[in-house]
Coordinates of C-alpha atoms and ligand atoms in Angstrom, one line a residue:
M1 CA 0.0 0.0 0.0
Q2 CA 1.3 3.5 -0.9
N3 CA 1.7 5.9 2.0
S4 CA 2.4 9.7 1.9
Q5 CA 2.8 12.4 4.6
H6 CA 1.5 15.9 4.6
D7 CA 0.7 18.9 6.7
V8 CA -3.0 18.8 5.5
V9 CA -5.1 16.3 3.5
I10 CA -8.2 17.9 2.0
V11 CA -10.9 15.5 1.0
G12 CA -12.8 16.8 -2.0
A13 CA -11.9 19.0 -5.0
G14 CA -15.0 21.1 -5.2
P15 CA -14.5 24.9 -5.1
V16 CA -14.0 24.9 -1.4
G17 CA -11.5 22.1 -1.2
L18 CA -9.4 23.6 -4.0
A19 CA -9.7 27.1 -2.5
T20 CA -8.7 25.9 1.0
A21 CA -5.6 24.1 -0.6
R22 CA -4.7 27.3 -2.4
M23 CA -4.9 29.3 0.8
L24 CA -2.8 27.0 2.9
G25 CA -0.4 26.4 0.0
Q26 CA 0.1 30.2 -0.1
R27 CA 1.1 30.1 3.5
G28 CA 3.7 27.4 2.7
H29 CA 2.1 24.3 4.0
G30 CA 2.3 20.8 2.4
V31 CA -1.2 20.1 1.2
I32 CA -2.7 17.3 -0.8
V33 CA -6.3 17.2 -2.1
V34 CA -7.9 13.9 -2.9
E35 CA -10.9 13.8 -5.1
R36 CA -13.1 10.7 -5.9
W37 CA -14.2 11.7 -9.4
P38 CA -11.4 10.9 -12.0
E39 CA -12.6 13.9 -14.1
P40 CA -13.8 17.4 -12.9
Y41 CA -17.5 17.3 -12.0
P42 CA -19.4 18.7 -15.0
L43 CA -23.0 19.3 -13.7
P44 CA -24.7 22.6 -13.2
R45 CA -24.4 24.2 -9.7
A46 CA -23.3 27.6 -8.6
V47 CA -23.6 30.7 -10.9
H48 CA -23.3 33.6 -8.6
F49 CA -20.8 35.1 -6.2
D50 CA -20.8 38.4 -4.5
D51 CA -18.3 41.1 -3.9
E52 CA -16.8 39.7 -0.8
I53 CA -16.0 36.5 -2.6
G54 CA -14.4 38.4 -5.5
R55 CA -12.0 39.8 -2.8
V56 CA -11.4 36.2 -1.5
F57 CA -10.2 35.3 -5.1
Q58 CA -8.1 38.4 -5.1
S59 CA -6.4 37.1 -1.9
M60 CA -5.8 33.8 -3.7
E61 CA -4.0 36.0 -6.4
L62 CA -6.6 34.8 -8.9
A63 CA -8.4 38.2 -9.5
R64 CA -7.6 38.4 -13.2
E65 CA -8.3 34.8 -14.0
V66 CA -11.7 34.8 -12.2
A67 CA -12.7 38.1 -13.8
A68 CA -12.0 36.6 -17.1
I69 CA -14.7 34.0 -16.8
T70 CA -17.2 36.2 -14.9
E71 CA -20.1 38.4 -15.9
P72 CA -20.9 41.3 -13.6
V73 CA -24.5 42.3 -13.1
P74 CA -25.4 45.7 -14.5
D75 CA -28.9 45.9 -13.1
F76 CA -31.0 44.3 -10.4
Y77 CA -32.4 40.9 -9.3
E78 CA -36.0 41.0 -9.7
W79 CA -38.9 38.8 -8.4
R80 CA -42.1 38.9 -10.4
N81 CA -45.5 37.5 -10.0
A82 CA -47.4 35.8 -12.9
A83 CA -48.9 39.2 -14.0
G84 CA -45.3 40.5 -14.3
E85 CA -45.5 42.9 -11.3
A86 CA -42.3 43.4 -9.2
L87 CA -42.6 41.6 -5.7
L88 CA -39.0 42.2 -4.8
R89 CA -36.2 44.1 -6.5
I90 CA -32.5 43.8 -5.1
D91 CA -30.0 46.3 -6.5
W92 CA -27.1 44.2 -7.8
S93 CA -25.5 46.9 -9.9
G94 CA -22.3 48.7 -9.4
T95 CA -19.2 48.0 -7.2
G96 CA -19.7 46.7 -3.7
P97 CA -17.8 47.8 -0.4
N98 CA -15.3 45.0 -1.1
G99 CA -14.1 46.7 -4.4
W100 CA -15.6 44.0 -6.6
P101 CA -18.9 44.1 -8.6
T102 CA -21.8 43.6 -6.2
A103 CA -23.0 40.3 -8.0
N104 CA -21.0 38.2 -10.5
F105 CA -22.2 35.3 -12.7
F106 CA -20.0 32.4 -13.8
S107 CA -20.1 28.7 -14.6
Q108 CA -18.9 26.5 -11.7
P109 CA -16.9 23.9 -13.9
Q110 CA -14.9 26.9 -15.4
L111 CA -14.2 28.3 -12.0
E112 CA -13.0 24.9 -10.7
Q113 CA -10.7 24.7 -13.7
V114 CA -9.2 28.0 -12.8
L115 CA -8.8 27.0 -9.0
A116 CA -7.2 23.5 -10.1
R117 CA -4.9 25.2 -12.5
A118 CA -3.6 27.6 -9.8
L119 CA -2.6 24.5 -7.7
D120 CA -0.5 23.1 -10.6
S121 CA 1.9 25.9 -10.2
M122 CA 2.3 25.3 -6.4
P123 CA 5.1 22.8 -5.6
N124 CA 3.9 22.3 -2.0
V125 CA 0.3 21.4 -3.1
G126 CA -0.9 18.3 -4.9
L127 CA -4.3 17.3 -6.5
V128 CA -5.0 13.5 -7.0
R129 CA -8.2 12.6 -8.8
G130 CA -9.8 9.1 -8.9
V131 CA -9.1 8.5 -5.1
D132 CA -12.1 7.7 -2.9
V133 CA -11.5 8.2 0.8
V134 CA -13.1 5.3 2.7
D135 CA -11.9 5.6 6.3
I136 CA -10.1 8.1 8.7
E137 CA -8.1 7.1 11.8
E138 CA -7.3 9.9 14.2
H139 CA -4.4 9.6 16.5
Q140 CA -3.1 12.0 19.2
D141 CA -0.3 13.3 16.9
R142 CA -1.6 12.7 13.4
V143 CA -4.5 11.5 11.2
V144 CA -4.3 8.7 8.7
V145 CA -6.6 8.8 5.7
H146 CA -7.3 5.3 3.8
A147 CA -8.4 5.6 0.3
G148 CA -9.1 3.4 -2.7
D149 CA -9.1 3.8 -6.5
T150 CA -12.4 5.0 -7.7
R151 CA -14.5 2.6 -9.6
V152 CA -16.9 4.3 -12.1
G153 CA -20.1 2.4 -12.8
K154 CA -22.6 3.6 -15.4
P155 CA -21.9 7.1 -16.7
G156 CA -22.1 9.5 -13.7
Q157 CA -22.2 6.7 -11.2
I158 CA -19.4 5.9 -8.6
L159 CA -19.1 2.4 -7.0
A160 CA -17.6 1.9 -3.5
P161 CA -13.9 1.0 -4.0
T162 CA -13.2 -2.7 -3.4
R163 CA -10.3 -2.0 -0.9
A164 CA -8.0 0.8 0.4
T165 CA -4.9 1.0 -1.7
R166 CA -3.2 3.8 -0.2
S167 CA -3.0 5.8 3.1
L168 CA -2.2 9.4 3.6
T169 CA -0.8 10.7 6.9
A170 CA -1.4 14.4 7.9
R171 CA -1.4 16.7 10.9
Y172 CA -4.8 17.8 10.0
V173 CA -7.6 16.7 7.7
I174 CA -10.2 19.0 6.2
G175 CA -13.4 17.5 4.8
C176 CA -14.5 19.5 1.8
D177 CA -16.4 16.4 0.6
G178 CA -19.8 17.8 0.1
A179 CA -23.3 17.2 1.6
N180 CA -22.8 13.5 2.4
S181 CA -19.3 14.1 3.9
L182 CA -17.4 11.1 5.2
V183 CA -15.1 13.4 7.3
R184 CA -18.2 14.8 9.0
S185 CA -19.4 11.3 9.8
R186 CA -16.2 10.7 11.8
M187 CA -16.8 13.8 13.9
P188 CA -19.2 14.2 16.9
V189 CA -21.6 16.3 14.9
E190 CA -25.3 16.7 14.9
M191 CA -27.1 18.3 11.9
Q192 CA -29.5 21.1 12.4
D193 CA -32.2 20.9 9.8
Q194 CA -34.9 23.5 8.9
G195 CA -36.9 21.0 7.1
F196 CA -37.0 23.0 3.9
F197 CA -36.9 20.5 0.9
F198 CA -37.9 21.2 -2.6
D199 CA -36.9 19.6 -5.9
W200 CA -35.8 21.7 -8.8
L201 CA -34.7 20.8 -12.4
I202 CA -31.7 23.0 -13.3
V203 CA -31.0 23.5 -17.1
D204 CA -27.9 25.1 -18.4
T205 CA -27.9 26.5 -21.9
I206 CA -25.8 28.4 -24.3
P207 CA -27.9 30.6 -26.6
T208 CA -26.8 30.7 -30.2
D209 CA -28.9 33.7 -31.1
D210 CA -28.3 37.3 -29.9
A211 CA -31.2 37.4 -27.5
A212 CA -31.0 40.2 -24.9
W213 CA -31.8 39.4 -21.3
S214 CA -33.3 42.3 -19.2
P215 CA -33.2 42.2 -16.2
M216 CA -30.2 39.9 -16.4
N217 CA -31.5 37.8 -13.4
W218 CA -35.0 37.3 -12.2
Q219 CA -37.5 34.9 -10.6
L220 CA -40.9 34.1 -11.9
C221 CA -43.0 33.6 -8.8
D222 CA -45.9 31.9 -10.7
P223 CA -47.6 29.1 -8.7
V224 CA -48.3 27.3 -12.0
R225 CA -44.4 26.7 -12.3
P226 CA -42.0 28.7 -10.2
T227 CA -39.0 29.4 -12.5
T228 CA -35.6 31.0 -12.1
I229 CA -34.1 32.7 -15.1
V230 CA -30.5 33.8 -14.7
S231 CA -27.0 34.2 -16.3
G232 CA -24.8 31.2 -16.2
G233 CA -21.7 33.2 -16.7
P234 CA -20.6 34.8 -20.0
G235 CA -22.4 33.4 -23.0
R236 CA -24.7 31.0 -20.9
R237 CA -28.3 31.2 -19.6
R238 CA -29.8 29.2 -16.8
W239 CA -33.4 28.2 -16.1
E240 CA -34.5 26.4 -12.9
F241 CA -37.9 24.8 -12.8
M242 CA -39.6 23.7 -9.6
R243 CA -41.1 20.2 -9.6
L244 CA -44.8 20.2 -9.0
P245 CA -46.6 17.8 -6.8
G246 CA -47.3 14.5 -8.6
E247 CA -44.5 15.0 -11.2
D248 CA -42.0 12.1 -11.2
A249 CA -38.5 13.4 -10.4
T250 CA -36.9 10.8 -12.8
G251 CA -39.3 11.7 -15.6
L252 CA -38.5 15.4 -15.1
A253 CA -34.8 15.0 -15.3
T254 CA -34.6 14.2 -19.0
S255 CA -33.5 16.4 -21.9
E256 CA -36.9 15.9 -23.5
T257 CA -38.6 17.6 -20.5
A258 CA -35.9 20.3 -20.4
W259 CA -36.6 21.1 -24.0
K260 CA -40.4 21.0 -23.4
L261 CA -39.9 23.5 -20.4
L262 CA -37.5 25.7 -22.4
A263 CA -40.0 25.9 -25.4
A264 CA -42.4 28.0 -23.3
W265 CA -39.5 30.6 -23.1
G266 CA -38.9 30.5 -26.9
R267 CA -35.8 28.5 -26.5
T268 CA -35.5 25.6 -29.0
P269 CA -32.6 23.6 -30.6
D270 CA -32.6 26.4 -33.3
N271 CA -31.4 29.1 -31.0
T272 CA -30.0 27.1 -28.0
H273 CA -27.5 24.6 -27.1
L274 CA -28.6 22.4 -24.1
E275 CA -25.4 22.1 -22.1
R276 CA -26.5 20.1 -19.1
H277 CA -29.4 19.5 -16.8
A278 CA -29.9 17.9 -13.4
M279 CA -32.5 17.6 -10.6
Y280 CA -31.5 18.8 -7.1
T281 CA -33.4 18.6 -3.8
F282 CA -32.6 21.9 -2.0
A283 CA -32.2 21.6 1.8
A284 CA -31.4 24.1 4.6
R285 CA -29.1 22.3 7.2
W286 CA -25.9 22.9 9.0
A287 CA -23.6 20.9 11.4
D288 CA -23.4 22.1 14.9
K289 CA -19.7 21.6 15.0
W290 CA -17.1 22.2 12.2
N291 CA -13.9 21.1 13.8
A292 CA -13.0 18.3 16.3
G293 CA -9.5 17.3 17.2
R294 CA -7.4 17.1 14.0
L295 CA -10.6 17.1 11.6
A296 CA -12.5 19.9 10.3
I297 CA -15.2 20.4 7.7
A298 CA -15.9 23.2 5.3
G299 CA -18.4 24.1 2.5
D300 CA -21.4 21.8 1.9
A301 CA -19.9 19.3 4.2
A302 CA -20.6 21.8 7.0
H303 CA -23.9 23.4 5.6
Q304 CA -26.4 23.3 2.6
M305 CA -28.9 25.8 1.7
P306 CA -31.4 26.6 -1.2
P307 CA -29.7 28.5 -3.9
F308 CA -32.0 31.5 -4.1
A309 CA -29.6 33.9 -2.5
G310 CA -26.6 32.4 -4.5
Q311 CA -24.8 31.9 -1.2
G312 CA -23.9 28.1 -0.8
M313 CA -20.4 28.2 -2.4
C314 CA -19.9 31.8 -1.1
S315 CA -20.4 30.5 2.3
G316 CA -17.9 27.7 1.8
L317 CA -15.2 30.1 0.5
R318 CA -15.8 32.2 3.6
D319 CA -15.2 29.0 5.7
A320 CA -12.0 28.4 3.7
A321 CA -10.7 32.0 4.3
N322 CA -11.5 31.8 8.1
L323 CA -10.1 28.3 8.7
S324 CA -6.9 28.7 6.6
W325 CA -5.4 31.7 8.5
K326 CA -6.1 30.0 11.9
L327 CA -4.8 26.6 10.8
D328 CA -1.7 28.3 9.5
R329 CA -1.0 29.6 12.9
V330 CA -1.6 26.2 14.6
L331 CA 0.5 24.5 12.0
R332 CA 3.4 26.9 12.6
G333 CA 3.0 26.4 16.4
V334 CA 2.3 30.1 17.1
S335 CA -1.2 29.5 18.3
E336 CA -2.7 26.6 20.3
P337 CA -5.0 24.1 18.6
R338 CA -8.0 25.6 20.6
L339 CA -7.8 28.5 18.1
L340 CA -9.6 26.3 15.7
D341 CA -12.7 26.1 18.0
T342 CA -13.3 29.8 17.0
Y343 CA -13.8 28.6 13.4
T344 CA -16.9 26.8 14.4
S345 CA -18.2 29.6 16.7
E346 CA -17.5 32.5 14.3
R347 CA -18.6 30.9 11.1
S348 CA -21.7 29.0 12.3
L349 CA -23.5 32.2 13.4
H350 CA -22.6 34.0 10.2
L351 CA -23.6 31.0 8.1
Q352 CA -27.1 30.8 9.7
H353 CA -27.8 34.4 8.4
A354 CA -27.2 33.1 5.0
I355 CA -29.4 30.1 5.5
T356 CA -32.2 32.3 6.9
M357 CA -31.9 34.6 4.0
S358 CA -32.0 31.7 1.5
V359 CA -35.0 30.1 3.1
E360 CA -36.8 33.4 3.2
L361 CA -36.3 33.9 -0.5
G362 CA -37.3 30.3 -1.0
K363 CA -40.5 30.9 0.8
V364 CA -41.3 33.7 -1.6
I365 CA -40.9 31.5 -4.7
C366 CA -41.8 28.0 -3.7
V367 CA -45.5 28.8 -3.5
L368 CA -47.9 26.5 -5.4
D369 CA -51.2 27.5 -3.8
P370 CA -52.8 30.2 -5.9
Q371 CA -54.4 31.9 -2.9
Q372 CA -51.2 32.0 -0.8
A373 CA -49.5 33.4 -3.9
A374 CA -52.2 36.1 -4.2
Q375 CA -51.5 37.1 -0.4
R376 CA -47.8 37.1 -1.0
D377 CA -48.2 39.4 -4.0
A378 CA -50.4 41.7 -2.2
R379 CA -48.0 42.0 0.8
M380 CA -45.0 42.4 -1.3
I381 CA -46.4 44.9 -3.8
A382 CA -47.7 47.0 -0.9
G383 CA -44.0 47.0 0.3
D384 CA -43.0 48.5 -3.0
A385 CA -40.8 45.5 -3.7
D386 CA -38.2 46.9 -1.3
P387 CA -36.1 44.3 0.4
A388 CA -36.0 46.4 3.5
K389 CA -39.7 46.3 3.7
V390 CA -40.7 42.9 2.4
L391 CA -37.9 40.6 3.7
P392 CA -37.5 39.8 7.4
V393 CA -33.7 39.7 7.4
T394 CA -31.8 42.6 6.2
A395 CA -28.9 43.4 8.7
R396 CA -25.5 42.6 7.5
P397 CA -24.2 39.3 9.0
V398 CA -21.7 39.3 11.8
L399 CA -19.2 36.6 13.0
G400 CA -20.0 34.8 16.2
N401 CA -17.8 34.7 19.3
G402 CA -14.1 34.1 18.7
I403 CA -11.3 36.4 17.6
V404 CA -13.7 39.2 17.7
A405 CA -13.9 42.1 20.1
A406 CA -17.7 41.8 20.8
D407 CA -17.7 44.9 23.0
R408 CA -15.9 47.2 20.4
V409 CA -17.5 48.9 17.5
L410 CA -17.3 47.0 14.1
G411 CA -16.1 43.7 15.8
G412 CA -16.9 40.7 13.7
T413 CA -18.0 42.8 10.6
L414 CA -16.2 42.7 7.2
A415 CA -13.8 45.5 6.5
P416 CA -14.5 47.4 3.2
Q417 CA -12.0 47.6 0.5
F418 CA -12.4 51.1 -0.8
A419 CA -9.8 52.4 -3.3
V420 CA -6.4 53.7 -2.2
E421 CA -3.5 55.2 -4.0
V422 CA 0.2 54.5 -3.1
D423 CA 2.7 56.8 -4.7
H424 CA 0.0 58.0 -7.1
S425 CA -0.7 54.4 -8.3
P426 CA -4.3 53.1 -7.6
Q427 CA -4.3 49.7 -5.5
P428 CA -6.8 47.6 -3.9
L429 CA -6.4 47.9 -0.1
D430 CA -5.5 44.4 0.5
T431 CA -2.7 44.6 -2.1
A432 CA -1.3 47.6 -0.3
T433 CA -1.6 46.1 3.2
G434 CA -0.4 42.5 2.4
S435 CA -1.8 39.2 3.5
G436 CA -1.6 39.3 7.3
A437 CA -3.5 41.4 9.9
V438 CA -3.5 45.1 9.5
L439 CA -3.9 48.0 11.9
L440 CA -5.5 50.7 9.7
L441 CA -5.2 54.1 11.1
H442 CA -7.2 57.1 10.0
S443 CA -4.4 59.7 10.1
G444 CA -2.5 61.9 7.6
R445 CA 0.8 60.8 9.2
P446 CA 2.6 57.7 8.1
A447 CA 2.2 54.7 10.5
G448 CA 6.0 54.5 10.8
Q449 CA 5.9 57.9 12.6
L450 CA 2.7 57.2 14.6
L451 CA 3.6 53.9 16.3
N452 CA 6.6 53.1 18.6
P453 CA 9.0 50.3 17.7
S454 CA 7.7 47.9 20.3
L455 CA 4.2 48.1 18.9
W456 CA 5.5 47.3 15.5
Q457 CA 7.2 44.3 17.2
S458 CA 3.9 43.2 18.7
L459 CA 2.3 43.6 15.3
A460 CA 4.8 41.3 13.9
T461 CA 4.0 38.5 16.5
V462 CA 0.4 38.6 15.2
D463 CA 1.5 38.5 11.6
G464 CA 0.4 42.1 11.3
T465 CA 1.4 45.5 10.0
A466 CA 0.0 49.0 10.2
K467 CA -0.9 51.6 7.6
S468 CA -2.4 55.0 7.8
V469 CA -5.1 56.2 5.3
A470 CA -6.3 59.8 4.8
A471 CA -7.3 62.2 2.1
G472 CA -4.7 64.8 3.1
G473 CA -1.2 65.0 4.7
D474 CA 1.3 62.3 4.2
P475 CA -0.4 59.0 4.8
D476 CA 0.8 55.6 3.7
L477 CA -2.4 55.2 1.6
H478 CA -4.2 58.0 0.0
D479 CA -8.0 58.1 0.4
V480 CA -8.5 59.2 -3.2
T481 CA -12.4 59.1 -3.0
G482 CA -13.0 60.2 0.5
A483 CA -14.7 56.9 1.2
W484 CA -12.5 55.9 4.0
A485 CA -12.9 59.3 5.8
R486 CA -16.7 58.9 5.5
W487 CA -16.6 55.3 6.8
F488 CA -14.2 56.2 9.8
D489 CA -16.4 59.2 10.6
A490 CA -19.7 57.3 10.3
N491 CA -18.4 54.7 12.7
A492 CA -16.8 57.3 15.0
V493 CA -13.4 55.4 15.2
A494 CA -9.9 56.3 14.4
A495 CA -8.3 52.8 13.9
V496 CA -9.4 49.4 13.1
L497 CA -7.6 46.0 13.4
I498 CA -8.4 43.9 10.4
R499 CA -7.8 40.1 10.5
P500 CA -6.1 38.2 7.7
D501 CA -9.6 37.2 6.3
H502 CA -10.6 40.9 6.2
Y503 CA -13.0 40.7 9.1
I504 CA -12.6 43.3 11.8
Y505 CA -11.3 42.2 15.3
G506 CA -12.3 45.6 16.7
A507 CA -12.0 49.3 16.5
A508 CA -10.5 52.1 18.6
P509 CA -12.0 55.5 19.1
D510 CA -8.6 57.3 19.2
I511 CA -5.2 56.4 17.7
E512 CA -3.8 56.6 21.3
D513 CA -6.0 53.6 22.2
V514 CA -4.5 51.2 19.6
Y515 CA -2.0 49.5 22.0
E516 CA -4.9 48.1 24.0
L517 CA -6.5 47.0 20.7
V518 CA -3.4 45.1 19.6
A519 CA -2.7 43.7 23.1
E520 CA -6.3 42.3 23.3
Y521 CA -5.9 40.7 19.8
A522 CA -2.7 39.1 20.8
A523 CA -4.3 37.7 23.9
V524 CA -7.2 36.1 22.1
L525 CA -4.8 34.5 19.7
G526 CA -3.1 33.0 22.8
L527 CA 0.0 35.1 22.8
D528 CA 1.7 36.5 25.9
S529 CA 0.4 40.0 26.5
A530 CA 3.8 40.9 28.1
A531 CA 5.0 40.9 24.4
V532 CA 2.8 43.9 23.9
P533 CA 4.0 47.4 25.1
A534 CA 2.1 49.5 27.5
T535 CA 1.8 52.2 25.1
G536 CA 1.9 52.2 21.4
V537 CA 1.8 55.7 19.9
T538 CA 4.7 58.1 19.6
Ligands
LIG1 C1 -28.6 24.2 -8.6 C2 -27.6 24.8 -7.7 C3 -27.4 26.2 -7.7 C4 -26.4 26.8 -6.9 N1 -26.1 28.1 -7.1 C5 -25.2 28.7 -6.3 C6 -24.8 30.0 -6.4 O1 -25.3 30.7 -7.4 N2 -23.9 30.5 -5.6 C7 -23.4 29.8 -4.7 O2 -22.5 30.3 -3.9 N3 -23.6 28.5 -4.5 C8 -24.7 27.9 -5.3 N4 -24.8 26.5 -5.1 C9 -24.0 25.9 -4.2 C10 -22.7 25.4 -4.4 O3 -22.8 24.7 -5.8 C11 -22.1 24.5 -3.5 O4 -22.3 25.1 -2.2 C12 -20.7 24.1 -3.7 O5 -20.4 23.3 -4.8 C13 -20.1 23.5 -2.5 O6 -18.7 23.3 -2.8 P1 -17.9 22.2 -1.8 O7 -16.5 22.3 -2.4 O8 -18.2 22.4 -0.4 O9 -18.6 20.8 -2.2 P2 -18.7 20.0 -3.6 O10 -18.8 21.0 -4.7 O11 -20.0 19.2 -3.3 O12 -17.5 19.1 -3.7 C14 -17.2 18.1 -2.8 C15 -16.3 17.1 -3.6 O13 -15.9 16.1 -2.6 C16 -15.8 14.9 -3.3 N5 -15.9 13.8 -2.4 C17 -16.9 13.4 -1.7 N6 -16.6 12.4 -0.9 C18 -15.4 12.0 -1.2 C19 -14.6 11.0 -0.7 N7 -15.0 10.1 0.1 N8 -13.3 10.8 -1.2 C20 -12.8 11.8 -2.2 N9 -13.6 12.7 -2.7 C21 -14.8 12.9 -2.2 C22 -16.9 15.1 -4.3 O14 -16.7 14.1 -5.5 C23 -16.9 16.5 -4.8 O15 -16.1 16.7 -5.8 C24 -25.8 25.9 -6.0 C25 -26.0 24.5 -5.9 C26 -26.9 24.0 -6.8 C27 -27.1 22.5 -6.6

């Protein structure tokens, strides 16, 4: 039997496994990803990511590659009733606070190709396909993953491997192995289920005419056949059709049915290429624990949600960003393994916001009773289709307890990435600040003059740096649009400590208070507070 040793084994080469491998690989760790399917998975799934996730791709140094396969949204996401009246209109135009288009459409197989190619160039990261993990043995100092060679049955069907042919030893194993996660089954985990299940037929097409689509993305909330009509990335269109009671799921998942349903939209083989189709049962569930000992789960292995908010993969990529900077510290021995417990506590609360939002949107569209649909229409039209009036959840999500100063302003929220200039050259904030934590000071003086040397040393112990940003004076970063000044003023703070995943640990009302902020951050990371000076500002 073959045996190999790694810092981290990642089970599953979906978007979350590939992204986690990239993020750990960027930090220098030896990672191997093992994937059951011999070839990349071709079926339709995610099509949307938001501006935060664009920024995550940017942190993976894949901004250009991802933008090249992406279609930003120029308008709004509209939900209409059978009469064509707007029930809900979500503005998806323009650039979001993360410096990326607010909403972006793409094809998941293409994105996975970009992510897999990025791993090819990393000598410390491997990706092996056609390897099916069958068992996991956890020891005090390591984990052993047993795997067999995948056996493919009928097209699209995987048979259980006859025996384990190899074992992989690692310090940690991350299960990015999807909804039926084997890694999760080896952890003391209970699933929380909202009992929200509906079957939908997903049909991905490539139009061969020059049809125009306006709005680009919308939902037809018609109880006769709830339907989603969205971009599938550049040059692609997607339709999603809800299965009606009494309709046979197998009968519905055929290309004949797909063409029949498309015909009602004027799409025929004369103007459309049918790329792929598949039936999915949407669910809303999450694991109550995402890490235990040397095992962790991320992405669909940890949570699943209906796709109406386009947040399933996005949530998984947030998991990857949260887990990778913490696991990096644990692997380097600069933080205790208990730091990983904050991965569950922080992400779980944030994720529940995405699930609630997705279910609420699902409740708008998955309505088959004409009377209920009429009541829904009346309520939403009376609310002017305004999300703030017609949806119950509108507040921005916040991380749960963890590396978050809950008693400080902005703790646990996502820092924006407004434009800055360095030496007259425009740069995204994260490029200008680097990949670690950053203490961002609202000042026209350079951070090098503001902070004393021992605070700089403390920042180095938390993998951090400091930068000042202001519209005038001589700051490290020039606030060219005034957006940073408005943001600092609106929040009545003078400094924020931003973590490597761009979430804010906490803020300080005055620059004189930053030493306490850094000391607290070091302490929650498990570092000796004696390493932090009693004053930090010169
Ligand atoms: C119709 C539809 C539309 C969607 N739309 C959106 C959207 O617009 N935006 C969005 O953000 N999300 C969307 N999603 C959700 C998104 O597709 C998923 O959240 C995402 O694919 C999860 O990625 P993952 O890497 O966690 O898991 P997966 O993509 O499921 O990957 C898991 C991988 O693990 C492998 N694996 C499993 N077990 C083993 C094993 N024992 N050994 C080796 N390998 C194993 C599997 O083969 C698979 O490749 C949509 C989903 C659907 C179904």
